[in-house]
Coordinates of C-alpha atoms in Angstrom, one line a residue:
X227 CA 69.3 74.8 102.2
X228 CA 70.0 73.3 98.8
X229 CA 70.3 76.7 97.4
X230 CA 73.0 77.7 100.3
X231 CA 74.7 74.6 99.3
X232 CA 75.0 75.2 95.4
X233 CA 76.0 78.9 96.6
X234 CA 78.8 77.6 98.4
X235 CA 80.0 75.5 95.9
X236 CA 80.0 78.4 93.2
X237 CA 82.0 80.8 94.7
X238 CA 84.9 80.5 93.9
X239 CA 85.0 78.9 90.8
X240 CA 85.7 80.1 87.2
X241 CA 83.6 83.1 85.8
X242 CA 83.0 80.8 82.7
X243 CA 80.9 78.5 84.7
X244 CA 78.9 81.5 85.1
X245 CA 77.9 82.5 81.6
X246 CA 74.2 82.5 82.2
X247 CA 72.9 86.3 83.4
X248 CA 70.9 87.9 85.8
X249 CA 67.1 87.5 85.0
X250 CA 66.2 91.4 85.0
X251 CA 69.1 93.8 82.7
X252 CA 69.8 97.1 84.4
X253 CA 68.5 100.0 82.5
X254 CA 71.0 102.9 82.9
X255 CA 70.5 106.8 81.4
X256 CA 73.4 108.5 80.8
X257 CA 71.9 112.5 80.4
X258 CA 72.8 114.8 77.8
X259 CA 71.3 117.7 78.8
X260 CA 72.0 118.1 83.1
X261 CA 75.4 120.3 83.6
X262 CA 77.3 118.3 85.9
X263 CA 80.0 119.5 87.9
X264 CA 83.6 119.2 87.2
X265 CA 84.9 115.5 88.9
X266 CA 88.0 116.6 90.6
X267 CA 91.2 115.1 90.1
X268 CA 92.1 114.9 93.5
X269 CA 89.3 112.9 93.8
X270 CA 92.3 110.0 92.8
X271 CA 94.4 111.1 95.4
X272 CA 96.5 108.8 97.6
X273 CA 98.1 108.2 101.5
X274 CA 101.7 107.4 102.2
X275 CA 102.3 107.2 106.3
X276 CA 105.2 106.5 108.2
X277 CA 104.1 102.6 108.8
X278 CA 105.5 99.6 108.1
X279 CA 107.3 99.4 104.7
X280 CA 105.0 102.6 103.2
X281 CA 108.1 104.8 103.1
X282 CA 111.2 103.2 103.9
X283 CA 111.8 100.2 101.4
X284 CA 108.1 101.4 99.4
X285 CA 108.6 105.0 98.1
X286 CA 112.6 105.8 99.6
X287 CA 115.3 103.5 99.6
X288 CA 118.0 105.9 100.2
X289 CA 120.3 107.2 97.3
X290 CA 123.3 104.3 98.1
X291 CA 120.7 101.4 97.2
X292 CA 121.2 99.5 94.2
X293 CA 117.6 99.8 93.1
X294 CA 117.5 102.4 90.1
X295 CA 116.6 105.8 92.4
X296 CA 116.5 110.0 92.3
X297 CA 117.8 110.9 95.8
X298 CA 116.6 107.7 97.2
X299 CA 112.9 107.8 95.5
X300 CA 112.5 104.4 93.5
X301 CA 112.5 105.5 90.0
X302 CA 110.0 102.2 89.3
X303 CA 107.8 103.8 91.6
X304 CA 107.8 107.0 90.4
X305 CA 107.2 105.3 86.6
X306 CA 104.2 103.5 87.7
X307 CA 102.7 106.6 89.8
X308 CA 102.7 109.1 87.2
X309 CA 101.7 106.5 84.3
X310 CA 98.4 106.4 87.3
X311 CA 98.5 109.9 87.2
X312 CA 98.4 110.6 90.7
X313 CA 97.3 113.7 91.4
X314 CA 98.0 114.4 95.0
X315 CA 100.0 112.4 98.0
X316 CA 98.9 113.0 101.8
X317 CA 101.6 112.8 104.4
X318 CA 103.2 112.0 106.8
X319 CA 99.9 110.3 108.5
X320 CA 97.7 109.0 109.5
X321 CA 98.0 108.3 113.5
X322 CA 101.7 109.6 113.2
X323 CA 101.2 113.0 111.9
X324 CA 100.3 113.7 115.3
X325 CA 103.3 112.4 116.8
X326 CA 105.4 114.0 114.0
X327 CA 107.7 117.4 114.9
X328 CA 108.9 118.5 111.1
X329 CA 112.4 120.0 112.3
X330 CA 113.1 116.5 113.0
X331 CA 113.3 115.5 109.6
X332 CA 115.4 118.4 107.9
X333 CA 118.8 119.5 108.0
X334 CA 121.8 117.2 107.4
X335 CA 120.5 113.5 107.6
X336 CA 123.2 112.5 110.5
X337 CA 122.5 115.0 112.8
X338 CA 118.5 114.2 113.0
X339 CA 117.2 112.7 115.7
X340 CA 115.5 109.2 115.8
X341 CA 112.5 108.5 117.3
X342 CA 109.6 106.0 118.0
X343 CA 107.4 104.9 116.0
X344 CA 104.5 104.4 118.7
X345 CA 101.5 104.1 116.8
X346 CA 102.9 101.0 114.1
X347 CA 105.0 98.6 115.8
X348 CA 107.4 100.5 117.9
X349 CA 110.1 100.7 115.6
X350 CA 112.5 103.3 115.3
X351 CA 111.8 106.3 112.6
X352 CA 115.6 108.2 112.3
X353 CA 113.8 110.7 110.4
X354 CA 116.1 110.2 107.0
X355 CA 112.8 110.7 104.9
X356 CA 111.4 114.3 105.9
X357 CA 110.2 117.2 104.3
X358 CA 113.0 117.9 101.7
X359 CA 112.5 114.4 100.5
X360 CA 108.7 114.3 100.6
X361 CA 108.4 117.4 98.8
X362 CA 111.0 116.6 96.1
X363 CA 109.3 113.6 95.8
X364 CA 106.0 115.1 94.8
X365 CA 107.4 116.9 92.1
X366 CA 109.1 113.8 90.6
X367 CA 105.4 112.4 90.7
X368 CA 103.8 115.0 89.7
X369 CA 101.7 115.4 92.3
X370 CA 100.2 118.0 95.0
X371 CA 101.7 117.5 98.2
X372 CA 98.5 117.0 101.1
X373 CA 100.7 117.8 104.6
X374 CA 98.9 116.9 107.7
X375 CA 100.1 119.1 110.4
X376 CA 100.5 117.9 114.5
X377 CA 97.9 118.8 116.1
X378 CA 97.9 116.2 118.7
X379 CA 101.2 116.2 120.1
X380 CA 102.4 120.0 118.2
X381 CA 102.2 123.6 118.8
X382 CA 100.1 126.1 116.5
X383 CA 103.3 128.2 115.9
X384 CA 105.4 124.7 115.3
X385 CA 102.5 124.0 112.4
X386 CA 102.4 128.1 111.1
X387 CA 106.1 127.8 110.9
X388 CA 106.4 124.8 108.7
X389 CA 103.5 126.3 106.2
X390 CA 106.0 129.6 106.0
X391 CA 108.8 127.0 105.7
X392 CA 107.0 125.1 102.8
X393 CA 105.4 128.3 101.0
X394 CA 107.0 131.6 101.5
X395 CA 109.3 132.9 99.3
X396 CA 110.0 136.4 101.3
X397 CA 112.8 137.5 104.1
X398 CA 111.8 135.6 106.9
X399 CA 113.5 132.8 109.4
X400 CA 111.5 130.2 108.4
X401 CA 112.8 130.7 104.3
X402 CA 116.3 131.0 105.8
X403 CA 116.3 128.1 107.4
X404 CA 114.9 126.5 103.9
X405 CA 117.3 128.0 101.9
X406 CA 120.1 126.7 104.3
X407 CA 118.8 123.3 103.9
X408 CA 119.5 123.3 100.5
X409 CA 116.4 124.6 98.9
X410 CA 115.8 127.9 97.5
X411 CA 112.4 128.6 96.0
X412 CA 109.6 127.4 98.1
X413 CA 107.6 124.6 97.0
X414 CA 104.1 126.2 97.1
X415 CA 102.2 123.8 98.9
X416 CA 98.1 124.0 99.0
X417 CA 96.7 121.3 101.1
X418 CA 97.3 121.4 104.4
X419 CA 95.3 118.9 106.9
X420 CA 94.8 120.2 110.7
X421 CA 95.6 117.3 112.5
X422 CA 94.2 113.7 112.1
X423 CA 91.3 112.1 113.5
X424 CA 91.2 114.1 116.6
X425 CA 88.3 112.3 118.0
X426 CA 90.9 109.3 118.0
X427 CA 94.4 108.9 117.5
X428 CA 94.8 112.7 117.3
X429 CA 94.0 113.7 121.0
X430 CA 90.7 111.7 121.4
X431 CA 89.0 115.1 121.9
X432 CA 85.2 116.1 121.5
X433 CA 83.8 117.6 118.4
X434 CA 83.3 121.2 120.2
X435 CA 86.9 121.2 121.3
X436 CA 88.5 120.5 118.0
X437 CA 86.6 123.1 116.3
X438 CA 88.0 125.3 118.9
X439 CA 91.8 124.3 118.5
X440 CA 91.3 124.4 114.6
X441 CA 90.0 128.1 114.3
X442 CA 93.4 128.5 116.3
X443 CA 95.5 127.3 114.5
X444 CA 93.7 127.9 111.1
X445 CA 94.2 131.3 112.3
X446 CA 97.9 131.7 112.2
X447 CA 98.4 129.3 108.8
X448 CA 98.0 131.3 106.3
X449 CA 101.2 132.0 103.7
X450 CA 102.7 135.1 105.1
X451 CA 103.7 135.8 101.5
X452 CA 99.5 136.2 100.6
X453 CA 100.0 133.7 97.3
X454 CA 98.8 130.8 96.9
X455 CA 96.4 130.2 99.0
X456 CA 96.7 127.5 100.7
X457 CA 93.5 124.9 101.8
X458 CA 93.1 124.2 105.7
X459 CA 91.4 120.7 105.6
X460 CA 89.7 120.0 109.5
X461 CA 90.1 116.6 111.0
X462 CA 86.6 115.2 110.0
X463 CA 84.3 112.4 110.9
X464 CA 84.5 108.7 111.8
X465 CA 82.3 107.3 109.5
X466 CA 79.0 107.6 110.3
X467 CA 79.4 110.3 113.2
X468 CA 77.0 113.1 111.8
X469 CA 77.3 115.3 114.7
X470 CA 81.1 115.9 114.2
X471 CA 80.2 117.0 110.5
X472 CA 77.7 119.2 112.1
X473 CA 79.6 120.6 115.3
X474 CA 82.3 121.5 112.7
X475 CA 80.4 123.3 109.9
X476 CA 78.5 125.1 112.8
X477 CA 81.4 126.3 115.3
X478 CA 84.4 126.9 112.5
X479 CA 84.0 130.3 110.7
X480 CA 84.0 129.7 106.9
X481 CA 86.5 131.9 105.6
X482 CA 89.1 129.7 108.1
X483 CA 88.0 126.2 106.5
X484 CA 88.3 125.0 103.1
X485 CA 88.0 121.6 103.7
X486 CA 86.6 118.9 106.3
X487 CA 87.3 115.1 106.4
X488 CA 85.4 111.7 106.6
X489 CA 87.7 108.7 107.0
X490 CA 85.7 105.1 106.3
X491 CA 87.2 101.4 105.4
X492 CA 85.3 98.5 104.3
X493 CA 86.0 96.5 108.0
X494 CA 83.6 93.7 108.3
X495 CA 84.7 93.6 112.3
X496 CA 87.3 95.5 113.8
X497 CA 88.0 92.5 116.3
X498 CA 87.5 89.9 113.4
X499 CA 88.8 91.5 110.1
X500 CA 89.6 88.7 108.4
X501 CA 92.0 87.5 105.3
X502 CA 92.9 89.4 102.7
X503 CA 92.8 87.1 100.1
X504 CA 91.4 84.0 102.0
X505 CA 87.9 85.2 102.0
X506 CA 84.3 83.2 102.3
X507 CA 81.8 84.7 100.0
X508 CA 80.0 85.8 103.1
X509 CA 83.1 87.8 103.8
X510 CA 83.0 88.8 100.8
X511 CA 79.6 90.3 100.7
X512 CA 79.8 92.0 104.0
X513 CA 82.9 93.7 102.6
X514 CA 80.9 95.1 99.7
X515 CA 78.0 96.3 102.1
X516 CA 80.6 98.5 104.0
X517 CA 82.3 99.7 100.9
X518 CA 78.5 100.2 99.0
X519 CA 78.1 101.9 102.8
X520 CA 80.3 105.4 101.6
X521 CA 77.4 106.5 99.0
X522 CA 74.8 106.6 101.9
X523 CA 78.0 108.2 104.5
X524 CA 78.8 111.3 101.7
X525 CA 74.8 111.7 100.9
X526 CA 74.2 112.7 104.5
X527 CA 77.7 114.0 105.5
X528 CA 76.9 116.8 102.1
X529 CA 73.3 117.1 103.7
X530 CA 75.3 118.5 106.6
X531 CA 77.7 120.4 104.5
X532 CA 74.6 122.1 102.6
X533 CA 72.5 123.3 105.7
X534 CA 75.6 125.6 106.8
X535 CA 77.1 126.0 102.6
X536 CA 74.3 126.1 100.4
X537 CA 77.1 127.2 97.9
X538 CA 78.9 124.2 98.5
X539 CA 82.7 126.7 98.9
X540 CA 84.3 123.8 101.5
X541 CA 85.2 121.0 100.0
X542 CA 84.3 117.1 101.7
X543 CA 87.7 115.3 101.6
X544 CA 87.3 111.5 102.1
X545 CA 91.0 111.0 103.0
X546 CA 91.0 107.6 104.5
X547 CA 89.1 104.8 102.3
X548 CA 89.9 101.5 101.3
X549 CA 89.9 97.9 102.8
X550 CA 91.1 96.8 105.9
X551 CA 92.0 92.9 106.7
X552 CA 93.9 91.0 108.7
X553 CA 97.8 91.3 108.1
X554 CA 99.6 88.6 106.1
X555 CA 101.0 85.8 108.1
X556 CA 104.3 86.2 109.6
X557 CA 104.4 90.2 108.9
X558 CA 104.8 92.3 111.8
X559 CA 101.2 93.3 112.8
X560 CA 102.1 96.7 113.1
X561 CA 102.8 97.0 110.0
X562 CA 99.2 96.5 108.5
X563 CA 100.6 94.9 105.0
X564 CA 98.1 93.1 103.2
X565 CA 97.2 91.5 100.0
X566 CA 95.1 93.1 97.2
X567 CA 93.0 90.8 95.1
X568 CA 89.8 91.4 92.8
X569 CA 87.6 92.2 95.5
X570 CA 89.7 95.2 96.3
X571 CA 89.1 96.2 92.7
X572 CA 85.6 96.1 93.2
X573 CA 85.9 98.1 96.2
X574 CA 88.2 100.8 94.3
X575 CA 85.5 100.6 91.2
X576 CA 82.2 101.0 93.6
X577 CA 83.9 103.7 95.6
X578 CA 85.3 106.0 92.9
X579 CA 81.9 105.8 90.5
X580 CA 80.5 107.0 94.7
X581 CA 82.6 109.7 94.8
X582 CA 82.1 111.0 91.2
X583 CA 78.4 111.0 91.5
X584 CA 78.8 113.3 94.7
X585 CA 81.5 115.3 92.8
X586 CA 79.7 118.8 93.7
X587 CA 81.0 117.7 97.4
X588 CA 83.4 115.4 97.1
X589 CA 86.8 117.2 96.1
X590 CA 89.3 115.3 97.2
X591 CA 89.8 112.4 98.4
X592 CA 92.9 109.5 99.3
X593 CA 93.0 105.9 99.4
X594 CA 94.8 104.5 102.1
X595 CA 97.4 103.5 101.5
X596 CA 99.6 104.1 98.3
X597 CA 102.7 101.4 98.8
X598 CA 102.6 98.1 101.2
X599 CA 100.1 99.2 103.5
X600 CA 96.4 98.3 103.6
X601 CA 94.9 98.1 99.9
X602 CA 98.1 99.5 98.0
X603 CA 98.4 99.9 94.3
X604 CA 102.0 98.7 95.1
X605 CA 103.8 96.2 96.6
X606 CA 107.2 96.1 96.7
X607 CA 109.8 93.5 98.4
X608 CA 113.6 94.9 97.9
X609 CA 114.0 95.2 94.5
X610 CA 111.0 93.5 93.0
X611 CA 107.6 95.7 92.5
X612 CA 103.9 94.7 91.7
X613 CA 101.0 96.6 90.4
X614 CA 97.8 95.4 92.2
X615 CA 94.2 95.3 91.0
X616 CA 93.5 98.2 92.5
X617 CA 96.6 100.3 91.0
X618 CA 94.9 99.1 87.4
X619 CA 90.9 100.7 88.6
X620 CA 92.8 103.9 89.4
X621 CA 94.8 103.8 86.1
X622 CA 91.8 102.8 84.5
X623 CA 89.6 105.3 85.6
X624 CA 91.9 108.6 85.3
X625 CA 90.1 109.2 82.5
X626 CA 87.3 111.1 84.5
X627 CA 90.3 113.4 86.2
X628 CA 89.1 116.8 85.8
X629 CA 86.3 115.9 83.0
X630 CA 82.8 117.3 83.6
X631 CA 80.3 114.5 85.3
X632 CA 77.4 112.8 83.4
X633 CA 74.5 112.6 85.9
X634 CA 72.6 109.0 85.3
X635 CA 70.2 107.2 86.4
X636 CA 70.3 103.0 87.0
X637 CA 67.3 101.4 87.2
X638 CA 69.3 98.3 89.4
X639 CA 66.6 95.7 89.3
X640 CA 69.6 93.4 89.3
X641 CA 70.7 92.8 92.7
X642 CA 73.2 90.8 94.3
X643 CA 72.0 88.8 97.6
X644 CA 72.9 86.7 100.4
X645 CA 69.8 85.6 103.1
X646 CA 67.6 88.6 103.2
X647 CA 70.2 90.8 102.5
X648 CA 70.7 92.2 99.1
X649 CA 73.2 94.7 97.4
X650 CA 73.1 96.6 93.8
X651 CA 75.0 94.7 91.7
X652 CA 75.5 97.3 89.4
X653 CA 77.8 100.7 90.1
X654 CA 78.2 103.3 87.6
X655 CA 79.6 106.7 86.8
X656 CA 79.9 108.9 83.5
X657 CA 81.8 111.9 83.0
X658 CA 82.6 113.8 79.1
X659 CA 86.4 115.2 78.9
X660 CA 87.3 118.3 77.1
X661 CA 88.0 117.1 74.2
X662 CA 84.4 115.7 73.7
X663 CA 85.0 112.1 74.4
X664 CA 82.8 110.4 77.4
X665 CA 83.3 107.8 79.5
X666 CA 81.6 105.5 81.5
X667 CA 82.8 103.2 84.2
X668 CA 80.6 100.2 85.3
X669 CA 81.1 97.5 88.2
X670 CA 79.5 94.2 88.8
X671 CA 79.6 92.7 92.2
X672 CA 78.2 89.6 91.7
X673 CA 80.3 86.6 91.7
X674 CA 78.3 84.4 90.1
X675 CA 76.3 86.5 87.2
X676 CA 77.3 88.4 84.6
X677 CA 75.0 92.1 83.8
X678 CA 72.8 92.9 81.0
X679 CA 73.3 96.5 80.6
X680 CA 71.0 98.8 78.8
X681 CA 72.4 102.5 78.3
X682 CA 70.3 104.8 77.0
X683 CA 72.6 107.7 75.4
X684 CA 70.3 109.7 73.7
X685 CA 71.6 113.3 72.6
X686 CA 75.4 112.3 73.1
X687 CA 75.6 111.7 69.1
X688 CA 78.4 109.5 70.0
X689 CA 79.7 106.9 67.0
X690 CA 82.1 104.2 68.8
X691 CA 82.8 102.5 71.5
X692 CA 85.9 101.1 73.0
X693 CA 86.9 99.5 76.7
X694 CA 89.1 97.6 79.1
X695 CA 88.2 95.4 81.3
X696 CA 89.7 93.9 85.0
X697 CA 88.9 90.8 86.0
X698 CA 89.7 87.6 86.6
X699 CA 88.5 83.7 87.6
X700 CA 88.0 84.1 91.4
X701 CA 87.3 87.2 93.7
X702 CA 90.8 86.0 95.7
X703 CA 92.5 86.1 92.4
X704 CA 95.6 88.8 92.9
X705 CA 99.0 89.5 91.7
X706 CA 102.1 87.7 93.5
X707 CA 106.1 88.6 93.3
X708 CA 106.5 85.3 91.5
X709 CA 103.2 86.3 88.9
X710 CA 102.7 89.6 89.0
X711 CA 100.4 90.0 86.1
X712 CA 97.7 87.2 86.8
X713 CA 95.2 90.3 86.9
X714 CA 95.4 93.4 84.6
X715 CA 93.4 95.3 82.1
X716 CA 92.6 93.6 78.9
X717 CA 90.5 95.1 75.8
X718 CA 87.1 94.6 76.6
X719 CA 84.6 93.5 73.6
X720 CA 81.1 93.3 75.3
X721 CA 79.8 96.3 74.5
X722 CA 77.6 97.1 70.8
X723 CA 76.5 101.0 70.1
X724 CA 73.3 100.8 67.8
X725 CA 72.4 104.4 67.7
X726 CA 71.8 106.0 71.1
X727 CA 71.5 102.5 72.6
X728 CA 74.6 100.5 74.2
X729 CA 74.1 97.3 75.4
X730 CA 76.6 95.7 77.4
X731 CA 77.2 92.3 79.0
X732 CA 79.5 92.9 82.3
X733 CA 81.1 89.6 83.4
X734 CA 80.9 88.8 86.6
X735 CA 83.9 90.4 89.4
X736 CA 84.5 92.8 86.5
X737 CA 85.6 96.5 86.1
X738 CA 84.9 98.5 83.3
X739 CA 85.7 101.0 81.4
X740 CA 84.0 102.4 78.2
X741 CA 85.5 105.0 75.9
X742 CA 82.7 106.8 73.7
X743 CA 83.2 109.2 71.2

């Protein structure tokens, strides 16, 4: 009792009451020798939806707005995006994709017809943001477009029309009709998503039907044109639904799939979610137990995967991750905006060193969602704009986009407990980029401890060591419109290189990043 009492009391505080570590350090081995596969970039990949304030007032503000824009796309945005490096943007859902018709949004912006938005609070979409704009958009940012066709609600020759509208560059309707709209060349885009959660939003249908309607319209997607090849992703599992992964990789012929899904959020209970940034530490901890949840979810998803692709050709694409909470008070609920504070960080830190470790699977994958909805890396309100915690972990760790992984090993003696339950403190994930320099990212979950961390580097021959650190005071702590930069990076001095050895103290709710060369 006294102990749940002095627990209680803690959380919450400063880190500095802290200081004293965890009794046992946490041996890590970073290995010299194992070829890892490449970590893809896309790995860091991101969602925008038509919901709430994601596109309107979050990416697009129209071209008449007197926030700084190109053809309506906030040029702030577009600064902090590519300074993230974001490497690929899904769209336009999410639930709506599957209520979304694609002619609706091209053509001359007055002529379009509006609709309703029936999935996120009923408002009305006039369709002012479409494909022209999306697309466009992607190349101001850098980024691969991720389209997620209507399955739901659409035809197969309404989706096979807009891939020939996106991607071919011959004589065909579908080009003319492009080229009338006001754009000539095609844009060439790859990743195209087959509806969206078809066991849910997308049609609620059963595993064995789905893989039916995608070898459909898989069929009839491909780029007339025969470049480019573009990637079919399925509509994939709800979390922990193994027989969907299964029913999928066994019914789908693999020269029609390059890709299948796995959505999962860090919801401690779908009828209770909870604050966003007025959290217990018991919250807290169940939201790390669902998030920790994704590295057991991929392991046996890829099990799946490798009894029907030994060679590992289709791709697992985690396109939906991220927290979920309660909406902020007096915000429309439909509209799922939420705050972002250090815990979110940790999420985003656990989750990424996750998906890196399982880089022979994982491909691709995008948090949800990129701008005022669920765990952005923006907020925006009219003509102010924040970066979140989370926006700093993915800026922070874009160093391991497209660098080849370092397997390791962590020896987690260190755990971080609550009653009988108990979670690693300690995540990890290494990777060595082409130019020779490694990196290694580390997070410690623990609110109250700071990490002992012994990394054994032997055969690297590496000299110096740099780093930047997030964190802050409390696990609430987050970024506001009136102090927007109460958590960001900061150079981190706890780590010493004697050698092959690197000891580092992790502070407690901390994020780190090492640079080793």
């Amino acid at each position: 009792m006294k102990a749940t009492l002095l627990r209680k009391f803690a959380f919450g505080l400063t880190l500095a009451a802290f200081s004293a570590q965890a009794q046992n350090p946490v041996s890590i081995t970073v290995s010299s020798s194992a070829q890892g596969p490449v970590i893809s970039k896309y790995i860091y990949s991101h969602f925008a939806e038509h919901l709430g304030h994601s596109i309107y007032g979050g990416f697009y503000v129209g071209d008449t707005s007197k926030i700084p824009n190109t053809n309506g796309i906030r040029n702030d945005v577009v600064a902090a995006l590519r300074k993230m490096k974001i490497p690929s943007l899904r769209w336009p859902g999410g639930c709506f994709a599957d209520t979304y018709h694609w002619r609706d949004g091209v053509g001359p912006k007055d002529k379009r017809p509006a609709i309703v938005n029936r999935w996120w609070g009923g408002v009305t979409e006039d369709n002012s943001f479409g494909t022209h704009d999306f697309l466009n958009m992607c190349e101001l940012l850098g980024a691969d477009p991720y389209v997620a066709g209507n399955v739901g609600s659409g035809t197969v020759q309404e989706l096979a029309d807009w891939v020939q509208y996106a991607t071919s560059d011959s004589k065909n309707p579908m080009s003319d009709l492009r080229k009338a709209n006001g754009r000539d060349k095609p844009w060439g885009v790859r990743f195209w998503g087959v509806g969206n959660e078809a066991w849910g939003c997308g049609g609620n249908m059963t595993a064995e039907y789905y893989a039916n309607e995608f070898r459909k319209y898989s069929t009839f997607m491909a780029n007339s044109d025969g470049e480019g090849k573009i990637f079919r992703i399925a509509s994939g599992a709800n979390s922990g639904d193994y027989n969907w992964t299964e029913t999928l990789m066994k019914n789908i012929p693999h020269n029609l799939i390059e890709g299948i899904a796995l959505h999962h959020y860090a919801v401690i209970d779908w009828n209770n979610k909870s604050s966003a940034s007025e959290f217990s530490e018991k919250q807290y901890f169940q939201s790390m137990r669902q998030a920790l949840l994704m590295d057991s979810l991929v392991t046996k998803h890829a099990r799946i995967m490798d009894k029907y692709d030994p060679k590992k050709r289709i791709a697992l694409v985690v396109d939906e991750w991220g927290g979920w909470y309660d909406v902020e008070k007096g915000t429309n609920p439909g509209f799922l905006f939420q705050q972002n504070t250090m815990r979110d960080a940790l999420i985003a830190g656990t989750t990424l060193n996750i998906f890196n470790n399982h880089a022979d699977r994982v491909r691709m994958a995008n948090l949800a969602q990129c701008i005022n909805v669920l765990q952005s890396v923006i907020l925006t309100d009219q003509q102010k704009m924040i970066l979140t915690p989370t926006y700093h972990v993915m800026e922070m760790y874009n160093v391991h986009q497209d660098a080849t992984l370092l397997p390791l090993t962590i020896n987690n003696d260190t755990s971080y407990g609550m009653g009988n339950e108990k979670l690693p403190a300690v995540s990890a994930s290494a990777s060595k980029d082409k130019s020779g320099v490694v990196h290694i990212t580390l997070t410690n979950i623990d609110p109250a401890h700071q990490q002992k961390i012994a990394l054994n580097l032997s055969g690297l021959n590496l000299k110096n060591v740099s780093g930047r650190i997030l964190t802050s005071a409390k696990v609430q702590d987050h970024n506001t419109f009136t102090e927007p930069e109460k958590v960001k990076p900061v150079a981190f001095k706890g780590a010493s290189l004697k050698g092959s050895n690197l000891d580092v103290n992790l502070p407690p709710v901390s994020v780190v990043v090492l640079t080793l060369n």
